[in-house]
């Protein structure tokens, strides 16, 4: 069973930035050959994918975060990052990492609250 641990959430003012991290207990070759993703779930809403980083390097971003969020990975550290800039109140949610993408491996989530 792969363990996934997210960190980096917190309270930030609108326009601020946060960087989320997600570390998976996988061996490096397996981690590096899989797609990875960040999802979020706001209160009363369904969980949605906000950023995907495909094995080949292509990315997907949900429309509302394009130009503000950047997903990246460090295969040696087996860590996925989500750089979030120009945060808005509507970005408030619990953020989850899914590694490999489409698997049942989820972390406990990290709370991001954007409020003045």
mmCIF file with all atom_site columns, C-alpha atoms in Angstrom:
data_model
loop_
_atom_site.group_PDB
_atom_site.id
_atom_site.type_symbol
_atom_site.label_atom_id
_atom_site.label_alt_id
_atom_site.label_comp_id
_atom_site.label_asym_id
_atom_site.label_entity_id
_atom_site.label_seq_id
_atom_site.pdbx_PDB_ins_code
_atom_site.Cartn_x
_atom_site.Cartn_y
_atom_site.Cartn_z
_atom_site.occupancy
_atom_site.B_iso_or_equiv
_atom_site.pdbx_formal_charge
_atom_site.auth_seq_id
_atom_site.auth_comp_id
_atom_site.auth_asym_id
_atom_site.auth_atom_id
_atom_site.pdbx_PDB_model_num
ATOM 1   C CA . UNK A 1 1   ? 0.000   0.000  0.000   1.00 0.00 ? 1   UNK A CA 1
ATOM 2   C CA . UNK A 1 2   ? 1.418   3.332  -1.080  1.00 0.00 ? 2   UNK A CA 1
ATOM 3   C CA . UNK A 1 3   ? 1.304   6.088  1.510   1.00 0.00 ? 3   UNK A CA 1
ATOM 4   C CA . UNK A 1 4   ? 0.780   9.630  0.304   1.00 0.00 ? 4   UNK A CA 1
ATOM 5   C CA . UNK A 1 5   ? 1.373   12.622 2.580   1.00 0.00 ? 5   UNK A CA 1
ATOM 6   C CA . UNK A 1 6   ? 0.422   16.183 1.662   1.00 0.00 ? 6   UNK A CA 1
ATOM 7   C CA . UNK A 1 7   ? 1.684   19.321 3.385   1.00 0.00 ? 7   UNK A CA 1
ATOM 8   C CA . UNK A 1 8   ? 1.976   23.055 2.874   1.00 0.00 ? 8   UNK A CA 1
ATOM 9   C CA . UNK A 1 9   ? -1.579  24.230 3.336   1.00 0.00 ? 9   UNK A CA 1
ATOM 10  C CA . UNK A 1 10  ? -2.601  27.143 5.509   1.00 0.00 ? 10  UNK A CA 1
ATOM 11  C CA . UNK A 1 11  ? -4.376  30.472 5.739   1.00 0.00 ? 11  UNK A CA 1
ATOM 12  C CA . UNK A 1 12  ? -3.391  33.075 3.166   1.00 0.00 ? 12  UNK A CA 1
ATOM 13  C CA . UNK A 1 13  ? -4.797  36.413 2.059   1.00 0.00 ? 13  UNK A CA 1
ATOM 14  C CA . UNK A 1 14  ? -6.221  36.878 -1.423  1.00 0.00 ? 14  UNK A CA 1
ATOM 15  C CA . UNK A 1 15  ? -3.395  37.428 -3.874  1.00 0.00 ? 15  UNK A CA 1
ATOM 16  C CA . UNK A 1 16  ? -0.985  35.401 -1.785  1.00 0.00 ? 16  UNK A CA 1
ATOM 17  C CA . UNK A 1 17  ? 0.908   32.218 -2.602  1.00 0.00 ? 17  UNK A CA 1
ATOM 18  C CA . UNK A 1 18  ? 1.343   28.741 -1.178  1.00 0.00 ? 18  UNK A CA 1
ATOM 19  C CA . UNK A 1 19  ? 3.332   25.714 -2.271  1.00 0.00 ? 19  UNK A CA 1
ATOM 20  C CA . UNK A 1 20  ? 1.863   22.312 -1.532  1.00 0.00 ? 20  UNK A CA 1
ATOM 21  C CA . UNK A 1 21  ? 3.997   19.182 -1.369  1.00 0.00 ? 21  UNK A CA 1
ATOM 22  C CA . UNK A 1 22  ? 3.044   15.547 -1.671  1.00 0.00 ? 22  UNK A CA 1
ATOM 23  C CA . UNK A 1 23  ? 5.447   12.702 -0.932  1.00 0.00 ? 23  UNK A CA 1
ATOM 24  C CA . UNK A 1 24  ? 4.709   9.108  -1.904  1.00 0.00 ? 24  UNK A CA 1
ATOM 25  C CA . UNK A 1 25  ? 6.230   5.976  -0.423  1.00 0.00 ? 25  UNK A CA 1
ATOM 26  C CA . UNK A 1 26  ? 7.068   4.456  -3.777  1.00 0.00 ? 26  UNK A CA 1
ATOM 27  C CA . UNK A 1 27  ? 10.327  3.368  -5.241  1.00 0.00 ? 27  UNK A CA 1
ATOM 28  C CA . UNK A 1 28  ? 11.767  5.931  -7.601  1.00 0.00 ? 28  UNK A CA 1
ATOM 29  C CA . UNK A 1 29  ? 11.401  4.047  -10.912 1.00 0.00 ? 29  UNK A CA 1
ATOM 30  C CA . UNK A 1 30  ? 7.710   3.427  -10.327 1.00 0.00 ? 30  UNK A CA 1
ATOM 31  C CA . UNK A 1 31  ? 7.031   6.991  -9.166  1.00 0.00 ? 31  UNK A CA 1
ATOM 32  C CA . UNK A 1 32  ? 8.794   8.498  -12.152 1.00 0.00 ? 32  UNK A CA 1
ATOM 33  C CA . UNK A 1 33  ? 6.824   6.436  -14.685 1.00 0.00 ? 33  UNK A CA 1
ATOM 34  C CA . UNK A 1 34  ? 3.361   7.491  -13.536 1.00 0.00 ? 34  UNK A CA 1
ATOM 35  C CA . UNK A 1 35  ? 1.026   10.415 -13.975 1.00 0.00 ? 35  UNK A CA 1
ATOM 36  C CA . UNK A 1 36  ? 0.370   12.417 -10.803 1.00 0.00 ? 36  UNK A CA 1
ATOM 37  C CA . UNK A 1 37  ? -2.443  14.775 -9.881  1.00 0.00 ? 37  UNK A CA 1
ATOM 38  C CA . UNK A 1 38  ? -3.723  17.320 -7.404  1.00 0.00 ? 38  UNK A CA 1
ATOM 39  C CA . UNK A 1 39  ? -7.436  17.481 -6.605  1.00 0.00 ? 39  UNK A CA 1
ATOM 40  C CA . UNK A 1 40  ? -9.442  19.674 -4.279  1.00 0.00 ? 40  UNK A CA 1
ATOM 41  C CA . UNK A 1 41  ? -12.758 19.504 -2.496  1.00 0.00 ? 41  UNK A CA 1
ATOM 42  C CA . UNK A 1 42  ? -14.555 22.570 -1.240  1.00 0.00 ? 42  UNK A CA 1
ATOM 43  C CA . UNK A 1 43  ? -17.344 22.305 1.364   1.00 0.00 ? 43  UNK A CA 1
ATOM 44  C CA . UNK A 1 44  ? -20.516 20.997 -0.223  1.00 0.00 ? 44  UNK A CA 1
ATOM 45  C CA . UNK A 1 45  ? -18.846 20.312 -3.557  1.00 0.00 ? 45  UNK A CA 1
ATOM 46  C CA . UNK A 1 46  ? -17.479 17.270 -5.329  1.00 0.00 ? 46  UNK A CA 1
ATOM 47  C CA . UNK A 1 47  ? -13.767 16.587 -5.479  1.00 0.00 ? 47  UNK A CA 1
ATOM 48  C CA . UNK A 1 48  ? -12.300 17.956 -8.698  1.00 0.00 ? 48  UNK A CA 1
ATOM 49  C CA . UNK A 1 49  ? -8.977  17.624 -10.452 1.00 0.00 ? 49  UNK A CA 1
ATOM 50  C CA . UNK A 1 50  ? -7.100  20.916 -10.564 1.00 0.00 ? 50  UNK A CA 1
ATOM 51  C CA . UNK A 1 51  ? -3.758  19.866 -12.022 1.00 0.00 ? 51  UNK A CA 1
ATOM 52  C CA . UNK A 1 52  ? -2.332  16.757 -13.679 1.00 0.00 ? 52  UNK A CA 1
ATOM 53  C CA . UNK A 1 53  ? 1.268   16.104 -14.634 1.00 0.00 ? 53  UNK A CA 1
ATOM 54  C CA . UNK A 1 54  ? 1.547   13.305 -17.140 1.00 0.00 ? 54  UNK A CA 1
ATOM 55  C CA . UNK A 1 55  ? 4.503   10.938 -17.306 1.00 0.00 ? 55  UNK A CA 1
ATOM 56  C CA . UNK A 1 56  ? 5.696   12.475 -20.583 1.00 0.00 ? 56  UNK A CA 1
ATOM 57  C CA . UNK A 1 57  ? 5.664   15.989 -19.157 1.00 0.00 ? 57  UNK A CA 1
ATOM 58  C CA . UNK A 1 58  ? 2.378   17.340 -20.462 1.00 0.00 ? 58  UNK A CA 1
ATOM 59  C CA . UNK A 1 59  ? 0.092   19.103 -18.023 1.00 0.00 ? 59  UNK A CA 1
ATOM 60  C CA . UNK A 1 60  ? -3.601  19.725 -17.503 1.00 0.00 ? 60  UNK A CA 1
ATOM 61  C CA . UNK A 1 61  ? -5.055  22.571 -15.446 1.00 0.00 ? 61  UNK A CA 1
ATOM 62  C CA . UNK A 1 62  ? -8.657  23.185 -14.507 1.00 0.00 ? 62  UNK A CA 1
ATOM 63  C CA . UNK A 1 63  ? -9.797  26.384 -16.186 1.00 0.00 ? 63  UNK A CA 1
ATOM 64  C CA . UNK A 1 64  ? -10.113 28.476 -13.034 1.00 0.00 ? 64  UNK A CA 1
ATOM 65  C CA . UNK A 1 65  ? -6.477  27.873 -12.020 1.00 0.00 ? 65  UNK A CA 1
ATOM 66  C CA . UNK A 1 66  ? -4.765  28.240 -15.392 1.00 0.00 ? 66  UNK A CA 1
ATOM 67  C CA . UNK A 1 67  ? -1.973  30.776 -15.229 1.00 0.00 ? 67  UNK A CA 1
ATOM 68  C CA . UNK A 1 68  ? -1.998  30.738 -11.429 1.00 0.00 ? 68  UNK A CA 1
ATOM 69  C CA . UNK A 1 69  ? -1.132  27.154 -10.419 1.00 0.00 ? 69  UNK A CA 1
ATOM 70  C CA . UNK A 1 70  ? 1.885   25.116 -11.493 1.00 0.00 ? 70  UNK A CA 1
ATOM 71  C CA . UNK A 1 71  ? 2.343   21.395 -10.933 1.00 0.00 ? 71  UNK A CA 1
ATOM 72  C CA . UNK A 1 72  ? 5.818   19.892 -10.855 1.00 0.00 ? 72  UNK A CA 1
ATOM 73  C CA . UNK A 1 73  ? 7.639   16.837 -9.560  1.00 0.00 ? 73  UNK A CA 1
ATOM 74  C CA . UNK A 1 74  ? 10.971  15.712 -8.159  1.00 0.00 ? 74  UNK A CA 1
ATOM 75  C CA . UNK A 1 75  ? 11.358  12.066 -9.071  1.00 0.00 ? 75  UNK A CA 1
ATOM 76  C CA . UNK A 1 76  ? 14.376  11.554 -6.825  1.00 0.00 ? 76  UNK A CA 1
ATOM 77  C CA . UNK A 1 77  ? 12.470  12.858 -3.806  1.00 0.00 ? 77  UNK A CA 1
ATOM 78  C CA . UNK A 1 78  ? 9.257   11.159 -4.990  1.00 0.00 ? 78  UNK A CA 1
ATOM 79  C CA . UNK A 1 79  ? 7.472   14.412 -4.383  1.00 0.00 ? 79  UNK A CA 1
ATOM 80  C CA . UNK A 1 80  ? 4.830   16.328 -6.310  1.00 0.00 ? 80  UNK A CA 1
ATOM 81  C CA . UNK A 1 81  ? 4.427   20.068 -5.857  1.00 0.00 ? 81  UNK A CA 1
ATOM 82  C CA . UNK A 1 82  ? 1.611   22.507 -6.512  1.00 0.00 ? 82  UNK A CA 1
ATOM 83  C CA . UNK A 1 83  ? 2.705   26.142 -6.635  1.00 0.00 ? 83  UNK A CA 1
ATOM 84  C CA . UNK A 1 84  ? -0.362  28.321 -6.150  1.00 0.00 ? 84  UNK A CA 1
ATOM 85  C CA . UNK A 1 85  ? -0.067  32.033 -6.886  1.00 0.00 ? 85  UNK A CA 1
ATOM 86  C CA . UNK A 1 86  ? -2.606  34.872 -6.883  1.00 0.00 ? 86  UNK A CA 1
ATOM 87  C CA . UNK A 1 87  ? -4.883  32.824 -4.664  1.00 0.00 ? 87  UNK A CA 1
ATOM 88  C CA . UNK A 1 88  ? -8.567  33.655 -4.561  1.00 0.00 ? 88  UNK A CA 1
ATOM 89  C CA . UNK A 1 89  ? -11.228 32.957 -1.919  1.00 0.00 ? 89  UNK A CA 1
ATOM 90  C CA . UNK A 1 90  ? -12.788 30.405 -4.277  1.00 0.00 ? 90  UNK A CA 1
ATOM 91  C CA . UNK A 1 91  ? -9.579  28.360 -4.064  1.00 0.00 ? 91  UNK A CA 1
ATOM 92  C CA . UNK A 1 92  ? -10.453 27.526 -0.459  1.00 0.00 ? 92  UNK A CA 1
ATOM 93  C CA . UNK A 1 93  ? -10.655 23.750 -0.191  1.00 0.00 ? 93  UNK A CA 1
ATOM 94  C CA . UNK A 1 94  ? -8.940  20.636 1.058   1.00 0.00 ? 94  UNK A CA 1
ATOM 95  C CA . UNK A 1 95  ? -6.270  19.682 -1.467  1.00 0.00 ? 95  UNK A CA 1
ATOM 96  C CA . UNK A 1 96  ? -5.440  16.049 -2.128  1.00 0.00 ? 96  UNK A CA 1
ATOM 97  C CA . UNK A 1 97  ? -2.668  14.351 -4.018  1.00 0.00 ? 97  UNK A CA 1
ATOM 98  C CA . UNK A 1 98  ? -3.312  11.225 -6.125  1.00 0.00 ? 98  UNK A CA 1
ATOM 99  C CA . UNK A 1 99  ? -0.254  9.124  -6.880  1.00 0.00 ? 99  UNK A CA 1
ATOM 100 C CA . UNK A 1 100 ? -0.322  7.370  -9.280  1.00 0.00 ? 100 UNK A CA 1
ATOM 101 C CA . UNK A 1 101 ? -3.159  9.299  -10.882 1.00 0.00 ? 101 UNK A CA 1
ATOM 102 C CA . UNK A 1 102 ? -6.261  7.148  -11.111 1.00 0.00 ? 102 UNK A CA 1
ATOM 103 C CA . UNK A 1 103 ? -5.176  4.842  -8.305  1.00 0.00 ? 103 UNK A CA 1
ATOM 104 C CA . UNK A 1 104 ? -6.733  4.528  -4.896  1.00 0.00 ? 104 UNK A CA 1
ATOM 105 C CA . UNK A 1 105 ? -3.736  6.183  -3.275  1.00 0.00 ? 105 UNK A CA 1
ATOM 106 C CA . UNK A 1 106 ? -4.782  9.428  -1.643  1.00 0.00 ? 106 UNK A CA 1
ATOM 107 C CA . UNK A 1 107 ? -3.350  11.379 1.225   1.00 0.00 ? 107 UNK A CA 1
ATOM 108 C CA . UNK A 1 108 ? -5.241  12.857 4.139   1.00 0.00 ? 108 UNK A CA 1
ATOM 109 C CA . UNK A 1 109 ? -5.423  16.227 2.430   1.00 0.00 ? 109 UNK A CA 1
ATOM 110 C CA . UNK A 1 110 ? -4.162  19.664 3.374   1.00 0.00 ? 110 UNK A CA 1
ATOM 111 C CA . UNK A 1 111 ? -6.476  22.608 4.068   1.00 0.00 ? 111 UNK A CA 1
ATOM 112 C CA . UNK A 1 112 ? -6.045  25.787 2.058   1.00 0.00 ? 112 UNK A CA 1
ATOM 113 C CA . UNK A 1 113 ? -8.026  28.800 3.219   1.00 0.00 ? 113 UNK A CA 1
ATOM 114 C CA . UNK A 1 114 ? -7.927  32.063 1.291   1.00 0.00 ? 114 UNK A CA 1
ATOM 115 C CA . UNK A 1 115 ? -9.437  34.870 3.290   1.00 0.00 ? 115 UNK A CA 1
ATOM 116 C CA . UNK A 1 116 ? -8.766  38.429 4.329   1.00 0.00 ? 116 UNK A CA 1
#
